[in-house]
Short mmCIF file of C-alpha atoms and ligand atoms in Angstrom, two decimals:
data_model
loop_
_atom_site.label_atom_id
_atom_site.label_comp_id
_atom_site.label_asym_id
_atom_site.label_seq_id
_atom_site.Cartn_x
_atom_site.Cartn_y
_atom_site.Cartn_z
CA MET D 94 -0.07 0.10 -0.45
CA LEU D 95 1.53 4.14 -0.98
CA SER D 96 1.83 5.33 2.33
CA PHE D 97 0.56 8.35 1.35
CA ILE D 98 -2.37 7.53 0.35
CA ARG D 99 -5.34 8.37 2.82
CA SER D 100 -6.13 5.16 5.25
CA ASP D 101 -9.56 5.17 5.23
CA LEU D 102 -9.53 4.40 1.08
CA ALA D 103 -8.25 1.17 2.02
CA GLN D 104 -11.89 0.06 3.45
CA LEU D 105 -13.97 1.41 0.27
CA SER D 106 -14.40 -0.11 -2.75
CA ALA D 107 -15.17 1.43 -6.46
CA TYR D 108 -18.19 1.59 -8.22
CA THR D 109 -17.89 -1.08 -10.74
CA PRO D 110 -20.37 0.09 -13.56
CA HIS D 111 -21.70 -2.99 -16.35
CA PRO D 112 -19.88 -6.18 -14.36
CA GLY D 113 -19.28 -7.91 -17.13
CA SER D 114 -18.02 -5.77 -19.65
CA ALA D 115 -14.76 -3.65 -19.39
CA THR D 116 -13.35 -5.88 -16.71
CA ASP D 117 -15.46 -8.78 -16.82
CA GLU D 118 -13.24 -12.34 -17.89
CA THR D 119 -14.74 -14.07 -20.78
CA PRO D 120 -14.00 -11.58 -24.20
CA VAL D 121 -17.34 -11.51 -25.15
CA VAL D 122 -17.75 -7.62 -26.53
CA PRO D 123 -20.72 -6.01 -24.27
CA ARG D 124 -22.88 -5.26 -27.53
CA ASP D 125 -23.60 -8.63 -28.40
CA ARG D 126 -25.37 -8.90 -24.74
CA ASP D 127 -28.63 -7.42 -23.85
CA ARG D 128 -27.74 -4.71 -21.15
CA VAL D 129 -30.79 -4.23 -19.27
CA ASP D 130 -28.55 -2.94 -16.65
CA THR D 131 -28.10 0.39 -16.27
CA ASN D 132 -31.61 1.68 -17.62
CA GLU D 133 -30.14 3.81 -20.31
CA SER D 134 -32.56 3.76 -23.24
CA PRO D 135 -32.40 1.30 -25.56
CA TYR D 136 -32.32 3.39 -28.27
CA ASP D 137 -29.13 4.98 -29.72
CA LEU D 138 -29.93 9.15 -31.12
CA PRO D 139 -32.05 9.15 -34.01
CA ALA D 140 -28.71 9.03 -37.39
CA VAL D 141 -29.96 12.61 -38.40
CA LEU D 142 -29.33 13.76 -34.74
CA LYS D 143 -25.61 11.97 -34.62
CA GLU D 144 -25.02 13.59 -38.06
CA LYS D 145 -25.61 17.28 -36.80
CA LEU D 146 -24.00 16.51 -34.52
CA ALA D 147 -20.98 15.30 -36.49
CA TRP D 148 -21.12 18.57 -38.30
CA ILE D 149 -21.30 20.51 -35.36
CA TYR D 150 -18.24 18.45 -34.33
CA GLN D 151 -16.42 19.24 -37.52
CA GLN D 152 -17.64 22.99 -38.28
CA GLN D 153 -17.64 24.22 -35.06
CA ILE D 154 -15.85 23.07 -32.46
CA GLU D 155 -12.12 23.60 -32.37
CA THR D 156 -10.63 21.04 -30.14
CA ASN D 157 -7.72 23.12 -29.57
CA ARG D 158 -10.19 25.39 -27.45
CA TYR D 159 -11.36 25.21 -23.82
CA PRO D 160 -14.95 24.65 -23.93
CA ASP D 161 -17.71 27.44 -22.96
CA GLY D 162 -16.69 27.60 -19.16
CA SER D 163 -19.95 29.44 -18.56
CA GLN D 164 -22.46 27.17 -20.30
CA ALA D 165 -24.41 29.73 -20.90
CA GLN D 166 -26.48 28.47 -23.69
CA LEU D 167 -27.20 24.70 -22.56
CA LYS D 168 -27.97 26.19 -19.43
CA GLN D 169 -30.62 28.83 -20.91
CA ALA D 170 -32.32 25.94 -23.14
CA ILE D 171 -32.85 23.78 -19.96
CA ALA D 172 -34.39 26.70 -18.13
CA GLU D 173 -36.50 27.02 -20.93
CA TYR D 174 -37.36 23.01 -20.86
CA VAL D 175 -37.82 22.98 -17.07
CA CYS D 176 -40.47 25.94 -17.86
CA GLU D 177 -42.18 24.43 -20.05
CA GLY D 178 -42.66 20.86 -18.14
CA ALA D 179 -43.37 22.93 -15.05
CA ASN D 180 -47.16 24.07 -14.23
CA LEU D 181 -46.03 27.78 -13.16
CA GLU D 182 -46.76 31.53 -14.67
CA GLY D 183 -43.87 33.16 -16.42
CA GLN D 184 -40.35 32.45 -16.74
CA ALA D 185 -40.21 30.51 -12.81
CA PHE D 186 -36.59 29.06 -14.02
CA SER D 187 -33.50 30.97 -15.76
CA ALA D 188 -30.25 30.11 -15.98
CA ALA D 189 -29.27 31.16 -12.75
CA HIS D 190 -31.33 28.46 -11.26
CA ILE D 191 -29.22 25.73 -13.05
CA SER D 192 -25.83 24.29 -12.70
CA LEU D 193 -24.22 21.54 -14.78
CA GLY D 194 -22.33 18.56 -14.06
CA ASN D 195 -20.18 15.96 -15.91
CA GLY D 196 -22.86 13.50 -14.82
CA SER D 197 -25.82 14.18 -12.37
CA ASP D 198 -22.49 11.91 -10.48
CA GLU D 199 -20.34 15.23 -10.17
CA LEU D 200 -23.44 17.23 -8.82
CA ILE D 201 -24.08 14.82 -6.13
CA ARG D 202 -20.21 15.26 -5.31
CA SER D 203 -20.86 18.81 -5.25
CA LEU D 204 -23.81 19.05 -3.62
CA LEU D 205 -21.95 16.72 -0.57
CA ILE D 206 -18.98 19.20 -0.65
CA ALA D 207 -21.16 22.22 -0.45
CA THR D 208 -22.84 21.24 2.60
CA CYS D 209 -21.32 18.47 4.79
CA LEU D 210 -17.72 18.57 4.38
CA LYS D 211 -15.22 19.57 6.88
CA GLY D 212 -17.33 17.78 9.31
CA GLU D 213 -20.28 20.00 8.88
CA GLY D 214 -23.09 17.12 8.11
CA SER D 215 -24.04 14.04 7.48
CA ILE D 216 -26.52 12.65 5.09
CA LEU D 217 -29.49 10.14 5.13
CA VAL D 218 -30.36 7.76 2.59
CA ALA D 219 -33.55 5.58 2.83
CA ASN D 220 -32.54 1.97 1.66
CA PRO D 221 -32.87 0.32 -1.35
CA THR D 222 -31.53 3.86 -3.09
CA PHE D 223 -29.58 5.23 -5.65
CA SER D 224 -25.90 3.84 -4.18
CA MET D 225 -24.01 6.50 -5.21
CA TYR D 226 -24.89 8.92 -2.98
CA ALA D 227 -23.36 6.74 0.03
CA ILE D 228 -20.68 5.54 -2.38
CA LEU D 229 -19.02 9.84 -2.66
CA ALA D 230 -20.48 10.50 1.09
CA HIS D 231 -17.87 7.96 1.89
CA THR D 232 -14.87 8.98 -0.55
CA LEU D 233 -15.79 12.35 1.10
CA GLY D 234 -15.18 10.76 4.89
CA ILE D 235 -19.08 12.14 5.06
CA PRO D 236 -20.78 9.84 7.61
CA VAL D 237 -24.11 8.08 6.03
CA VAL D 238 -27.00 7.40 8.12
CA GLU D 239 -29.26 4.52 6.67
CA VAL D 240 -32.60 4.15 7.87
CA GLY D 241 -35.33 1.09 5.90
CA ARG D 242 -38.28 1.44 3.52
CA GLN D 243 -41.82 -0.41 3.94
CA GLU D 244 -41.29 -3.54 1.95
CA ALA D 245 -45.51 -2.87 0.26
CA ASN D 246 -44.78 -0.55 -1.02
CA PHE D 247 -40.93 1.16 -0.35
CA GLU D 248 -42.01 4.24 0.91
CA ILE D 249 -39.48 5.26 2.99
CA ASP D 250 -39.87 4.66 6.94
CA ILE D 251 -40.86 8.00 7.72
CA ALA D 252 -40.69 7.17 11.79
CA ALA D 253 -37.50 5.70 11.63
CA ALA D 254 -36.39 8.72 9.02
CA THR D 255 -37.65 11.40 11.38
CA GLU D 256 -36.11 9.68 15.03
CA ALA D 257 -32.34 9.38 12.64
CA ILE D 258 -32.30 12.99 11.99
CA ALA D 259 -33.38 14.20 15.82
CA ALA D 260 -30.82 11.12 17.05
CA THR D 261 -27.63 12.44 15.14
CA GLN D 262 -25.41 15.06 16.08
CA ASN D 263 -21.84 15.62 15.39
CA PRO D 264 -22.23 16.39 12.52
CA PRO D 265 -26.29 16.36 12.32
CA VAL D 266 -27.90 15.16 9.25
CA ARG D 267 -27.70 17.76 6.25
CA VAL D 268 -28.69 16.39 3.35
CA VAL D 269 -31.75 13.96 3.01
CA PHE D 270 -31.42 12.47 -0.41
CA VAL D 271 -34.48 10.91 -1.86
CA VAL D 272 -35.05 9.74 -5.51
CA HIS D 273 -38.34 10.33 -7.62
CA PRO D 274 -39.14 7.83 -8.54
CA ASN D 275 -36.65 5.64 -6.58
CA SER D 276 -34.17 3.42 -8.24
CA PRO D 277 -33.77 0.27 -8.10
CA THR D 278 -37.60 -0.01 -6.67
CA ALA D 279 -39.04 2.21 -9.47
CA ASN D 280 -41.88 3.79 -6.82
CA PRO D 281 -42.15 7.70 -7.16
CA LEU D 282 -42.72 10.11 -3.82
CA THR D 283 -45.60 9.25 -2.04
CA GLU D 284 -48.06 12.29 -0.64
CA ALA D 285 -46.89 11.03 2.62
CA GLU D 286 -43.50 11.51 1.97
CA LEU D 287 -43.93 14.77 0.26
CA ASP D 288 -45.54 16.05 3.37
CA TRP D 289 -42.19 14.56 5.09
CA ILE D 290 -39.65 16.84 3.24
CA ARG D 291 -42.25 19.98 3.08
CA SER D 292 -41.63 19.89 7.15
CA LEU D 293 -38.30 19.07 7.15
CA PRO D 294 -36.28 22.56 8.40
CA PRO D 295 -34.84 24.74 6.31
CA ASP D 296 -30.74 23.64 7.23
CA ILE D 297 -31.46 20.66 6.14
CA LEU D 298 -30.95 20.39 1.98
CA VAL D 299 -33.45 18.01 0.22
CA ALA D 300 -32.35 16.35 -2.80
CA ILE D 301 -34.74 15.62 -4.99
CA ASP D 302 -33.13 13.15 -7.86
CA GLU D 303 -35.33 12.81 -11.05
CA ALA D 304 -33.37 11.21 -13.20
CA TYR D 305 -36.24 9.35 -14.59
CA PHE D 306 -38.70 11.84 -14.61
CA GLU D 307 -39.35 11.97 -18.54
CA PHE D 308 -40.61 7.97 -18.14
CA SER D 309 -42.87 9.23 -14.77
CA GLN D 310 -43.37 12.69 -15.55
CA THR D 311 -44.03 13.60 -12.10
CA SER D 312 -41.73 16.08 -10.51
CA VAL D 313 -41.73 18.15 -7.57
CA VAL D 314 -40.99 20.94 -9.87
CA ASP D 315 -43.53 23.12 -9.44
CA LEU D 316 -42.95 23.39 -5.88
CA LEU D 317 -39.04 24.31 -5.74
CA PRO D 318 -39.69 28.00 -5.82
CA GLN D 319 -41.12 27.51 -2.25
CA HIS D 320 -38.78 25.29 -0.93
CA PRO D 321 -34.75 27.04 -0.88
CA ASN D 322 -33.88 24.34 0.62
CA TRP D 323 -34.66 21.47 -2.33
CA VAL D 324 -32.26 21.17 -5.06
CA ILE D 325 -33.87 18.77 -8.05
CA LEU D 326 -31.29 16.62 -9.97
CA ARG D 327 -31.96 14.86 -13.94
CA THR D 328 -30.07 13.85 -16.23
CA PHE D 329 -29.32 13.68 -19.67
CA SER D 330 -28.09 9.90 -19.64
CA LYS D 331 -31.92 7.90 -19.42
CA ALA D 332 -35.09 9.64 -21.44
CA PHE D 333 -32.27 11.51 -23.82
CA ARG D 334 -29.69 8.93 -24.65
CA LEU D 335 -26.51 10.65 -23.99
CA ALA D 336 -25.32 8.51 -21.53
CA ALA D 337 -21.87 8.08 -23.44
CA LEU D 338 -21.71 12.00 -22.83
CA ARG D 339 -22.16 12.47 -19.37
CA VAL D 340 -24.35 15.74 -19.00
CA GLY D 341 -26.53 16.26 -15.28
CA TYR D 342 -28.26 19.54 -14.07
CA ALA D 343 -29.46 20.73 -10.86
CA ILE D 344 -32.33 23.16 -10.52
CA ALA D 345 -31.85 24.89 -7.05
CA HIS D 346 -31.94 28.34 -5.68
CA PRO D 347 -29.99 30.94 -7.03
CA GLU D 348 -27.81 31.05 -3.65
CA LEU D 349 -27.48 27.06 -4.17
CA ILE D 350 -26.41 27.61 -7.68
CA ALA D 351 -23.68 30.01 -6.92
CA ALA D 352 -21.85 27.79 -4.53
CA LEU D 353 -22.09 24.95 -7.08
CA GLU D 354 -21.14 27.07 -9.31
CA LYS D 355 -17.53 28.21 -7.32
CA ILE D 356 -17.03 24.51 -6.55
CA ARG D 357 -17.00 22.48 -10.25
CA LEU D 358 -14.01 22.82 -12.34
CA PRO D 359 -14.09 25.46 -13.89
CA TYR D 360 -14.73 23.34 -17.78
CA ASN D 361 -16.25 20.29 -15.95
CA LEU D 362 -18.20 19.73 -19.52
CA PRO D 363 -16.54 19.01 -22.73
CA ALA D 364 -17.59 20.83 -25.88
CA PHE D 365 -18.99 18.06 -27.89
CA SER D 366 -21.09 16.46 -24.04
CA GLN D 367 -22.67 20.84 -24.24
CA ALA D 368 -23.21 20.42 -28.03
CA ALA D 369 -25.02 16.96 -27.97
CA ALA D 370 -27.26 18.57 -24.60
CA THR D 371 -28.09 21.20 -26.40
CA LEU D 372 -29.05 19.64 -29.70
CA ALA D 373 -30.74 17.20 -27.59
CA MET D 374 -33.12 20.00 -26.08
CA SER D 375 -33.75 21.40 -29.43
CA HIS D 376 -34.98 18.07 -30.68
CA ARG D 377 -36.46 16.87 -27.27
CA GLN D 378 -39.84 16.43 -29.15
CA GLU D 379 -38.43 13.93 -31.40
CA LEU D 380 -36.47 12.20 -29.07
CA LEU D 381 -39.06 11.80 -26.34
CA ALA D 382 -41.72 10.93 -29.13
CA ILE D 383 -40.59 7.15 -27.95
CA ILE D 384 -40.99 7.28 -24.49
CA PRO D 385 -44.76 6.34 -24.71
CA GLN D 386 -43.59 3.20 -26.68
CA ILE D 387 -41.24 2.53 -23.98
CA LEU D 388 -43.61 2.33 -20.89
CA ALA D 389 -46.08 0.23 -23.21
CA SER D 390 -43.33 -2.05 -23.39
CA ARG D 391 -42.52 -1.43 -19.87
CA ASP D 392 -46.06 -2.69 -19.23
CA ASP D 393 -45.88 -6.07 -21.81
CA LEU D 394 -42.40 -6.99 -19.96
CA PHE D 395 -43.91 -6.42 -16.56
CA ALA D 396 -46.92 -8.86 -17.60
CA ALA D 397 -45.01 -11.12 -19.08
CA ILE D 398 -43.00 -11.88 -15.80
CA GLY D 399 -45.62 -11.40 -13.28
CA GLN D 400 -46.40 -14.90 -15.31
CA LEU D 401 -43.55 -16.14 -13.28
CA PRO D 402 -45.34 -17.49 -10.13
CA GLU D 403 -41.88 -17.79 -8.16
CA LEU D 404 -41.45 -13.88 -8.51
CA GLN D 405 -42.77 -11.12 -7.45
CA LEU D 406 -42.41 -7.60 -8.67
CA TRP D 407 -43.41 -3.84 -7.91
CA PRO D 408 -45.41 -1.28 -9.95
CA SER D 409 -43.10 0.54 -12.16
CA ALA D 410 -43.12 4.52 -12.95
CA ALA D 411 -40.22 4.54 -14.59
CA ASN D 412 -38.37 2.51 -17.47
CA PHE D 413 -37.04 -0.66 -15.18
CA ILE D 414 -38.56 -2.82 -13.22
CA TYR D 415 -37.62 -4.73 -9.91
CA LEU D 416 -38.15 -8.09 -8.80
CA ARG D 417 -37.59 -10.10 -5.66
CA LEU D 418 -38.23 -14.06 -5.44
CA LYS D 419 -40.73 -15.52 -3.68
CA ASN D 420 -41.00 -18.01 -0.93
CA THR D 421 -37.36 -17.66 -0.01
CA PRO D 422 -36.03 -17.25 3.40
CA PRO D 423 -33.83 -13.55 3.45
CA GLU D 424 -30.54 -15.66 4.35
CA LEU D 425 -30.94 -17.91 0.74
CA MET D 426 -32.08 -14.81 -1.20
CA ASN D 427 -28.83 -12.95 -2.25
CA GLY D 428 -27.55 -16.32 -3.21
CA ALA D 429 -29.95 -16.93 -5.61
CA LEU D 430 -30.63 -13.89 -7.05
CA ALA D 431 -27.07 -14.24 -7.94
CA ARG D 432 -27.30 -17.44 -9.74
CA ILE D 433 -30.11 -15.69 -11.40
CA VAL D 434 -27.42 -12.54 -12.38
CA GLY D 435 -25.29 -15.23 -13.01
CA HIS D 436 -27.54 -17.58 -15.22
CA MET D 437 -28.97 -14.48 -17.22
CA LYS D 438 -25.05 -13.35 -17.87
CA ALA D 439 -24.18 -16.54 -19.45
CA GLU D 440 -27.10 -16.35 -21.89
CA GLY D 441 -26.48 -12.79 -22.80
CA THR D 442 -28.50 -10.70 -21.15
CA LEU D 443 -27.19 -8.51 -17.86
CA ILE D 444 -29.80 -7.60 -15.22
CA ARG D 445 -28.38 -5.29 -11.98
CA HIS D 446 -28.88 -7.25 -8.54
CA THR D 447 -28.70 -4.97 -5.98
CA GLY D 448 -30.77 -3.61 -2.86
CA GLY D 449 -31.44 -7.29 -2.08
CA GLY D 450 -33.76 -7.76 -5.41
CA LEU D 451 -33.26 -7.22 -9.10
CA ARG D 452 -33.40 -4.62 -11.47
CA VAL D 453 -33.98 -5.03 -14.96
CA SER D 454 -33.91 -2.07 -17.40
CA VAL D 455 -36.47 -2.16 -20.04
CA GLY D 456 -34.76 -3.08 -23.66
CA THR D 457 -36.48 -2.53 -27.26
CA PRO D 458 -39.16 -5.39 -27.35
CA GLU D 459 -37.00 -7.96 -29.06
CA GLU D 460 -34.32 -7.94 -25.46
CA ASN D 461 -37.09 -8.19 -23.24
CA LYS D 462 -38.83 -11.31 -24.96
CA ARG D 463 -35.45 -12.64 -24.26
CA THR D 464 -35.06 -10.99 -20.59
CA VAL D 465 -38.46 -12.91 -19.73
CA GLN D 466 -37.29 -16.42 -21.43
CA ARG D 467 -34.02 -16.26 -19.52
CA LEU D 468 -35.27 -15.22 -16.73
CA LYS D 469 -37.62 -18.45 -17.08
CA GLY D 470 -34.38 -20.83 -17.46
CA ALA D 471 -32.22 -19.00 -14.71
CA ILE D 472 -35.09 -19.83 -12.12
CA ALA D 473 -35.82 -23.69 -13.50
CA SER D 474 -31.95 -24.05 -12.92
CA LEU D 475 -32.19 -22.74 -9.35
CA ALA D 476 -34.86 -26.20 -8.72
C1 PLP U 274 -28.80 6.70 -13.62
C2 PLP U 274 -29.12 7.70 -12.64
C3 PLP U 274 -28.76 9.19 -12.31
C4 PLP U 274 -27.79 9.60 -13.59
O1 PLP U 274 -26.37 9.65 -13.44
P1 PLP U 274 -25.73 10.40 -14.71
O2 PLP U 274 -24.23 10.86 -13.65
O3 PLP U 274 -26.18 11.85 -14.68
O4 PLP U 274 -25.30 9.51 -15.55
C5 PLP U 274 -28.75 9.40 -11.32
N1 PLP U 274 -29.59 9.19 -10.22
C6 PLP U 274 -30.46 8.04 -10.62
C7 PLP U 274 -30.88 7.80 -9.14
C8 PLP U 274 -30.05 7.37 -11.46
O5 PLP U 274 -30.18 6.16 -10.83
#
């Protein structure tokens, strides 16, 4: 061990994206597999848009020059998109309400730096949920307070959360992370959860991650102007089909945005990524036109998986489905799920084992058919 490395990092492990691609032991090209493990859109950018983007790259991007560090054009385009989706009069949001990240992952880290660093705060998460909040907090030495969710519908255990916030001192809870709809369990915030986050005091930041907004069409953005202690996170990685280019954004009170702008690296978003996201904004109607089709595929996939008597699944407000094995004792659950994942991987379908269940993204109709077949085979192989 190199002795200059911070000692606590030895206990942490890196996030492993796409198990089975880059670090895989079997040399299968990931493209040959059905990658329904990371909730991306199954559809690439339409060819006409890729051509436009290629043209922009050739004609307008000077690779020897730094990108636009103000990111003004993209912020403006996003502000318009956010207003369009909000039920608010006038220009409720402007570029001053937007900060851009190299993926929303970067914004999560910036939020942590802006609120909790130097021993000033802990964060609270309700598991199972998106793992990056805790992973990033741990790399910054920020304590993570974890509570559970109701088994029936994965609503946050509000009583436990309230108690945990009251009990946590030195440092107190400064940020509560919620996901709307949650990953991996696909449930949107309930009225009770909304009441709870509304009731949190102004010295606690509520980060509402709406990575799946375009699928769920539910947002708390209308409530944001009344809540300066809320921040909404969104991304171009899912519905907008730009996961490869790493663009996320935060919508918040200008004072919080100004703090995030201080923390971000000056050129955090490459010129090509800014161009692609700006293009996606101006062609949003075409890009989002496929959403109803993906949701219909999700419902078909849900019905087909629902036919497998061994599985329990939960309603989804997003582009993925969460499931567990019925009648399996808790101590055997993870082992059985790992075998299902391994079996499916060998057959060519990648799914995600997380939070004590399996998360399956909605793919193309052909991929979904194979997902169901292979799930069936994997369950049969358990016997
Ligand atoms: C996929 C996802 C994101 C997106 O992260 P990026 O860094 O923007 O790709 C953020 N939050 C949740 C809950 C997600 O599932």
